[in-house]
Coordinates of C-alpha atoms in Angstrom, one line a residue:
M1 CA 78.4 97.7 116.8
H2 CA 77.5 94.2 115.4
P3 CA 80.7 92.2 114.4
K4 CA 79.6 92.0 110.8
A5 CA 78.9 95.7 110.6
L6 CA 82.3 96.5 112.1
L7 CA 84.1 94.2 109.8
D8 CA 82.3 95.8 106.8
A9 CA 83.4 99.2 108.1
C10 CA 87.0 98.0 108.4
A11 CA 86.9 96.7 104.8
E12 CA 85.5 100.1 103.6
L13 CA 88.2 102.0 105.4
V14 CA 91.0 99.7 104.1
R15 CA 89.8 100.3 100.6
E16 CA 89.9 104.0 101.0
V17 CA 93.4 104.0 102.7
L18 CA 94.9 101.6 100.0
R19 CA 94.2 104.1 97.3
F20 CA 97.2 106.1 98.6
D21 CA 96.0 109.3 97.1
H22 CA 96.0 111.0 100.5
P23 CA 98.0 110.3 103.8
A24 CA 96.4 107.5 105.7
D25 CA 95.9 109.6 108.9
A26 CA 93.9 112.1 106.8
V27 CA 91.8 109.4 105.3
V28 CA 91.1 107.9 108.7
S29 CA 90.2 111.3 110.2
R30 CA 87.8 112.0 107.3
Y31 CA 86.1 108.6 107.7
F32 CA 85.5 109.3 111.4
R33 CA 84.1 112.8 110.6
E34 CA 81.7 111.1 108.1
H35 CA 80.7 108.4 110.7
R36 CA 80.2 110.4 113.9
S37 CA 78.2 107.7 115.6
L38 CA 81.3 105.4 116.0
G39 CA 82.4 105.0 119.6
P40 CA 86.0 105.2 120.8
R41 CA 86.6 101.5 120.8
E42 CA 85.2 101.1 117.3
R43 CA 87.3 103.9 116.1
A44 CA 90.4 102.3 117.6
T45 CA 89.7 99.0 115.9
L46 CA 89.1 100.6 112.6
A47 CA 92.2 102.7 112.6
E48 CA 94.5 100.0 113.9
T49 CA 93.1 97.5 111.4
A50 CA 93.8 99.9 108.5
Y51 CA 97.3 100.6 109.7
A52 CA 98.0 96.9 110.2
V53 CA 97.0 96.2 106.6
V54 CA 99.3 99.0 105.3
R55 CA 102.2 97.8 107.5
R56 CA 102.0 94.2 106.3
K57 CA 100.5 94.9 102.9
L58 CA 102.8 92.5 100.9
L59 CA 102.2 89.6 103.3
F60 CA 98.5 90.1 103.6
E61 CA 98.1 90.4 99.8
H62 CA 100.1 87.1 99.5
F63 CA 97.6 85.4 102.0
A64 CA 94.6 87.1 100.4
G65 CA 95.2 85.3 97.1
S66 CA 94.0 82.0 98.8
G67 CA 90.8 83.5 100.3
S68 CA 87.5 84.3 98.8
G69 CA 85.2 87.4 98.7
P70 CA 86.1 91.0 98.1
R71 CA 89.8 91.8 98.4
E72 CA 89.3 94.6 101.0
R73 CA 87.3 92.3 103.2
R74 CA 90.0 89.6 103.1
L75 CA 92.7 92.2 104.0
A76 CA 90.5 93.6 106.8
I77 CA 90.1 90.1 108.2
L78 CA 93.9 89.5 108.1
G79 CA 94.6 92.8 109.8
F80 CA 91.7 92.9 112.2
A81 CA 92.8 94.6 115.4
G82 CA 90.0 93.4 117.7
D83 CA 89.3 90.2 119.6
R84 CA 89.8 87.1 117.4
D85 CA 86.6 85.4 118.7
F86 CA 84.7 88.7 118.0
L87 CA 86.1 88.6 114.4
K88 CA 85.2 85.0 113.8
S89 CA 81.6 85.6 114.8
A90 CA 81.4 87.8 111.7
L91 CA 82.9 85.1 109.4
N92 CA 81.4 82.2 107.5
D93 CA 82.9 78.7 108.0
Q94 CA 85.0 79.0 104.9
E95 CA 86.5 82.3 106.0
K96 CA 87.1 80.9 109.5
H97 CA 89.1 77.9 108.1
W98 CA 91.1 80.2 105.8
V99 CA 92.1 82.7 108.5
D100 CA 93.1 79.8 110.8
Q101 CA 95.4 78.5 108.0
C102 CA 96.9 82.0 107.6
D103 CA 97.5 82.3 111.4
A104 CA 99.2 79.0 111.4
V105 CA 101.8 79.9 108.8
D106 CA 105.4 80.0 110.3
R107 CA 106.6 83.5 109.4
A108 CA 110.2 82.1 109.2
T109 CA 109.3 80.1 106.1
L110 CA 108.1 83.2 104.2
S111 CA 110.1 84.9 101.5
E112 CA 112.1 88.1 102.6
R113 CA 109.6 90.5 100.9
H114 CA 106.7 89.0 102.8
R115 CA 108.7 89.3 106.1
H116 CA 110.0 92.9 105.7
N117 CA 106.9 94.3 103.9
L118 CA 109.0 97.1 102.4
P119 CA 109.3 98.3 98.7
E120 CA 112.4 96.9 97.1
W121 CA 114.0 100.3 96.4
L122 CA 114.1 100.9 100.2
V123 CA 115.5 97.5 101.2
A124 CA 119.0 97.9 99.7
P125 CA 120.0 101.2 101.3
L126 CA 118.7 100.1 104.7
K127 CA 120.6 96.8 104.5
E128 CA 123.7 98.6 103.5
Q129 CA 123.5 100.9 106.5
L130 CA 122.4 98.4 109.1
G131 CA 123.7 95.0 108.1
D132 CA 122.4 92.5 110.6
E133 CA 120.3 95.2 112.3
F134 CA 118.0 95.4 109.3
W135 CA 115.7 92.8 110.7
P136 CA 115.4 94.4 114.2
L137 CA 114.5 97.6 112.3
V138 CA 111.8 95.7 110.4
E139 CA 110.4 94.3 113.6
S140 CA 110.3 97.8 115.2
L141 CA 108.5 99.3 112.2
D142 CA 105.8 96.6 112.6
Q143 CA 104.9 98.2 116.0
S144 CA 103.0 101.4 116.6
A145 CA 105.0 104.2 118.1
P146 CA 104.7 105.1 121.8
L147 CA 103.1 108.4 122.8
D148 CA 105.7 110.9 124.1
V149 CA 105.0 114.3 125.5
R150 CA 107.3 117.2 126.3
V151 CA 106.8 119.0 129.6
N152 CA 106.7 122.8 129.2
T153 CA 109.6 123.7 131.5
L154 CA 108.6 127.4 131.3
G155 CA 106.1 126.7 134.1
D156 CA 106.3 123.1 135.1
K157 CA 108.7 120.4 136.3
R158 CA 108.7 116.9 134.7
E159 CA 108.3 115.0 138.0
D160 CA 105.4 117.3 139.1
V161 CA 103.6 116.7 135.8
R162 CA 104.3 113.0 136.0
R163 CA 102.5 112.8 139.4
E164 CA 99.7 115.0 138.1
L165 CA 99.1 112.6 135.1
A166 CA 99.2 109.6 137.5
L167 CA 96.4 111.1 139.5
A168 CA 94.5 111.4 136.3
G169 CA 95.0 107.7 135.7
I170 CA 97.8 108.1 133.1
R171 CA 101.0 106.2 133.8
S172 CA 104.3 107.5 132.3
V173 CA 108.0 107.1 132.6
P174 CA 110.7 109.7 132.0
T175 CA 112.2 109.5 128.4
P176 CA 115.7 108.1 128.7
Y177 CA 117.5 110.8 126.7
S178 CA 115.4 114.0 126.6
P179 CA 115.3 115.8 130.0
W180 CA 111.8 117.2 129.1
G181 CA 110.0 114.1 128.0
L182 CA 107.5 111.6 129.4
R183 CA 106.5 108.4 127.6
L184 CA 102.9 107.6 128.3
E185 CA 101.4 104.1 128.8
G186 CA 98.8 103.5 126.1
K187 CA 97.1 106.2 124.1
P188 CA 95.1 108.2 126.6
P189 CA 92.7 111.1 125.4
L190 CA 95.1 113.9 126.4
T191 CA 92.8 116.7 125.3
K192 CA 90.6 116.0 128.3
V193 CA 93.5 116.3 130.7
D194 CA 94.1 119.6 132.6
A195 CA 97.9 119.4 132.1
F196 CA 97.3 119.5 128.3
A197 CA 94.6 122.2 128.5
R198 CA 96.8 124.6 130.4
G199 CA 99.9 123.9 128.2
A200 CA 102.0 121.9 130.7
I201 CA 102.5 119.2 128.1
E202 CA 102.7 118.9 124.3
V203 CA 102.8 115.8 122.2
Q204 CA 106.3 115.5 120.8
D205 CA 108.4 112.4 120.0
E206 CA 111.6 112.2 122.1
G207 CA 113.7 112.4 119.0
S208 CA 112.1 115.7 118.0
Q209 CA 112.8 117.0 121.5
L210 CA 116.5 116.2 121.1
L211 CA 116.6 118.3 117.9
A212 CA 115.4 121.3 119.9
L213 CA 118.0 120.6 122.6
L214 CA 120.8 120.5 120.0
T215 CA 119.7 124.0 118.8
D216 CA 120.5 125.3 122.2
A217 CA 118.4 128.5 121.9
R218 CA 119.1 130.8 124.8
R219 CA 117.6 133.8 126.6
G220 CA 117.5 137.0 124.5
Q221 CA 118.6 135.4 121.2
M222 CA 117.2 135.8 117.7
V223 CA 116.2 132.3 116.6
V224 CA 114.6 130.9 113.4
D225 CA 112.7 127.6 113.0
F226 CA 113.0 127.6 109.3
C227 CA 110.5 124.8 108.5
A228 CA 108.3 125.1 111.5
G229 CA 105.2 123.1 110.4
A230 CA 102.8 122.7 113.3
G231 CA 105.4 124.1 115.6
G232 CA 106.4 121.3 118.0
K233 CA 110.1 122.3 118.0
T234 CA 109.2 126.0 117.9
L235 CA 107.4 125.6 121.3
A236 CA 110.3 123.7 122.8
L237 CA 112.7 126.4 121.6
G238 CA 110.5 129.2 123.1
A239 CA 110.6 127.4 126.5
T240 CA 114.5 127.1 126.4
M241 CA 114.6 130.8 125.6
R242 CA 112.5 131.4 128.7
N243 CA 110.0 133.4 126.6
T244 CA 112.6 136.1 125.9
G245 CA 114.3 137.2 122.6
R246 CA 112.6 136.7 119.3
L247 CA 111.6 133.4 117.7
Y248 CA 110.5 133.3 114.1
A249 CA 108.4 130.3 112.9
F250 CA 108.7 130.2 109.1
D251 CA 106.9 127.7 106.8
V252 CA 105.7 127.7 103.2
S253 CA 102.4 126.3 104.4
A254 CA 100.1 128.9 106.0
H255 CA 97.7 126.0 106.8
R256 CA 100.4 124.2 108.9
L257 CA 101.2 127.4 110.8
E258 CA 97.4 127.8 111.6
N259 CA 97.8 124.5 113.5
L260 CA 100.4 126.2 115.6
K261 CA 98.1 128.9 116.9
P262 CA 96.1 126.9 119.5
R263 CA 99.3 125.2 120.7
L264 CA 101.0 128.6 121.0
A265 CA 98.0 129.9 123.0
R266 CA 98.3 127.0 125.5
S267 CA 102.1 127.4 125.8
K268 CA 101.8 131.0 127.1
L269 CA 104.8 131.9 124.9
S270 CA 104.8 135.5 123.7
N271 CA 108.2 135.5 121.9
V272 CA 107.0 133.5 118.9
H273 CA 106.3 135.1 115.5
P274 CA 104.8 132.8 112.9
A275 CA 105.2 133.8 109.3
A276 CA 104.2 132.1 106.1
I277 CA 107.0 132.5 103.4
A278 CA 106.7 131.9 99.7
H279 CA 110.0 130.0 99.3
E280 CA 113.4 129.7 100.9
R281 CA 114.5 133.0 99.2
D282 CA 111.6 135.0 100.5
E283 CA 112.1 138.7 101.2
R284 CA 111.6 138.1 104.9
I285 CA 114.7 135.9 104.8
K286 CA 116.8 138.5 103.1
R287 CA 115.9 141.1 105.7
L288 CA 117.2 138.9 108.5
A289 CA 120.4 137.7 106.8
G290 CA 123.4 137.9 109.2
K291 CA 121.3 138.7 112.2
I292 CA 120.3 135.3 113.7
D293 CA 121.9 133.4 116.6
R294 CA 120.3 130.0 116.0
V295 CA 118.6 128.3 113.0
I296 CA 117.0 124.9 112.9
V297 CA 116.1 123.5 109.5
D298 CA 113.8 120.5 109.9
A299 CA 113.8 120.0 106.2
P300 CA 111.0 118.6 104.0
C301 CA 111.9 114.9 103.7
S302 CA 110.6 111.4 102.8
G303 CA 109.4 111.0 106.4
L304 CA 110.6 107.4 106.4
G305 CA 111.8 107.7 110.0
T306 CA 108.1 107.9 111.0
L307 CA 107.0 104.6 109.5
R308 CA 105.7 103.3 112.8
R309 CA 103.2 106.2 112.8
N310 CA 102.8 106.6 109.0
P311 CA 103.3 103.2 107.4
D312 CA 101.6 104.4 104.2
L313 CA 104.7 106.5 103.4
K314 CA 106.7 103.5 102.3
W315 CA 104.1 103.0 99.5
R316 CA 103.6 106.7 98.8
Q317 CA 107.3 107.6 98.4
S318 CA 109.6 106.7 95.5
P319 CA 113.2 106.9 94.6
E320 CA 112.3 109.7 92.1
A321 CA 110.6 111.7 94.9
V322 CA 113.7 111.3 97.2
V323 CA 115.9 112.7 94.4
E324 CA 113.6 115.7 94.1
L325 CA 113.7 116.1 97.9
T326 CA 117.5 116.1 98.2
A327 CA 117.7 119.0 95.7
K328 CA 115.2 120.9 97.8
Q329 CA 117.0 120.0 101.1
S330 CA 120.3 121.4 99.8
A331 CA 118.7 124.6 98.6
I332 CA 116.8 125.2 101.8
L333 CA 119.9 124.5 104.0
A334 CA 122.1 126.9 101.9
S335 CA 119.4 129.6 102.1
A336 CA 118.8 129.2 105.8
A337 CA 122.6 129.4 106.5
R338 CA 122.6 133.0 105.2
L339 CA 120.6 134.0 108.3
L340 CA 123.4 133.3 110.7
K341 CA 125.6 135.9 112.4
P342 CA 129.2 135.0 113.0
G343 CA 129.3 132.5 115.9
G344 CA 125.8 131.5 115.2
R345 CA 124.6 127.8 115.0
I346 CA 122.6 126.0 112.4
V347 CA 121.0 122.6 112.8
Y348 CA 120.0 120.5 109.7
A349 CA 117.5 117.7 110.5
T350 CA 115.2 115.2 108.9
C351 CA 113.0 112.4 110.0
S352 CA 114.4 110.2 107.2
L353 CA 116.4 106.9 107.4
L354 CA 118.2 107.4 104.1
R355 CA 121.9 108.6 103.8
A356 CA 120.9 110.5 100.6
E357 CA 118.8 112.9 102.7
N358 CA 121.1 113.0 105.7
E359 CA 124.9 112.4 105.7
D360 CA 125.1 113.2 101.9
I361 CA 123.4 116.5 102.3
A362 CA 125.6 117.4 105.3
A363 CA 128.8 116.4 103.6
A364 CA 127.9 118.5 100.5
F365 CA 127.1 121.6 102.6
T366 CA 130.3 121.3 104.5
A367 CA 132.3 121.1 101.3
A368 CA 130.5 124.0 99.7
H369 CA 130.6 126.3 102.8
P370 CA 134.1 126.8 104.2
G371 CA 132.8 129.6 106.4
F372 CA 131.0 127.0 108.6
R373 CA 132.6 124.7 111.1
R374 CA 131.1 121.3 111.7
L375 CA 130.3 120.7 115.4
L376 CA 130.4 117.3 117.1
V377 CA 126.9 116.3 118.1
R378 CA 128.1 114.0 120.9
E379 CA 129.9 116.9 122.6
L380 CA 126.8 119.2 122.3
L381 CA 124.6 116.5 123.8
E382 CA 127.1 115.8 126.6
S383 CA 127.2 119.5 127.4
A384 CA 123.4 119.5 127.6
R385 CA 123.7 116.6 130.2
V386 CA 122.1 114.0 127.9
D387 CA 122.7 110.5 129.3
D388 CA 124.6 108.0 127.0
A389 CA 125.1 110.8 124.3
G390 CA 127.4 108.5 122.3
K391 CA 124.6 106.0 121.8
L392 CA 122.6 108.6 119.9
C393 CA 125.3 109.5 117.4
G394 CA 126.7 108.3 114.1
E395 CA 130.3 107.3 113.5
G396 CA 132.8 109.5 115.4
G397 CA 130.0 111.3 117.2
Q398 CA 129.6 113.8 114.4
D399 CA 125.9 113.7 113.9
L400 CA 122.7 112.6 115.6
R401 CA 121.4 109.2 114.3
L402 CA 118.2 108.0 115.9
W403 CA 116.7 104.6 115.0
P404 CA 113.3 103.1 116.1
Q405 CA 114.9 99.7 117.0
R406 CA 117.8 101.3 119.0
H407 CA 116.3 104.3 120.7
A408 CA 112.5 103.7 120.6
T409 CA 112.1 107.1 118.9
D410 CA 111.2 108.0 115.3
G411 CA 114.1 107.8 112.9
F412 CA 115.9 111.2 113.1
Y413 CA 119.1 112.7 111.7
A414 CA 120.8 116.0 112.6
A415 CA 124.1 117.7 111.7
V416 CA 125.2 121.0 113.3
W417 CA 127.5 123.8 112.1
E418 CA 128.8 127.1 113.6
K419 CA 129.4 130.1 111.4
V420 CA 133.1 131.0 111.7
Q421 CA 133.8 134.5 113.2
S422 CA 135.0 136.7 110.3

């Protein structure tokens, strides 16, 4: 594609994404469906440019004020993810001079808001939690997330799959914490790889794999993935159960569960039972009360732990939305807890960075449910032979606390309880 045409396309996509009326990944996918002639390299430049603008929105809008031409074009120039000389071949002399001036600005001289590119309502709670580590977090959120896959241990070994991927030209390293994971180099087209087609690997962030590990679903058990979504953790649990027992994948979105079906077919699992529910008090839940060995509640949340992948969330979320979410999280956790039999285990998890959705929800549940005993996540991880388990935990080893800047995973939280024998 001609440089000017590609820059025009970038500006068009930036305009669509910055409306924030739909998730950025959905907007990008729709744009590609509408422009099927785009090649893989052009698609990568377009997507990465749009995400760069969303990540550094405050800074780029600050710089854009001194430029000329349509706002979206100026932002696309600043965030352009392709070769710099290629970009400049699409610019007039005035634009070239302007972008050189922007590139020459010493970032250390900028105001805090133009350095962190976060909404102010989010800055205070993160600084309170992290102190001096706030800026390393900011730096990590400015990078795109690595691509992790989980090896399906039902039929394959991690090292065998790693060698197979290498023969296909895909380099990888074992994930440092999850015993099932591989971290891939770059973003290879996995759908064309045999290991993916036959279900030997599934895309899943290492942090999400650790949530399944904490659940510790075993052979022959009755297990519920309460907010299954597209089923990444469901598939991991099914493998740890060695395709025995009964694994229910519940979600209020039938559409999300539809996305589980092709993944389920590849996984060769036959113990998974997807079911759409109306709400957390659905009749199906009542029928299973007191019968379940393991429950994982990956609760609906702000998603702020996934900002490397979904940078638009910081602009699409709000303090008011978080308050609504915390009420929903508490209700879902309390309802899911009714499923457990005595001695059963429940895991509450989010991909949020905020205490309000994490530690505060766990503390409130513990206070309101004396029939449940809090388990130490550090001990659970150590018993699962996870290396450096203490590094993955919050204060006292009580809960899982994963951060992008510390662990190179998405931001995840988890707390675990056992129902006391009556």
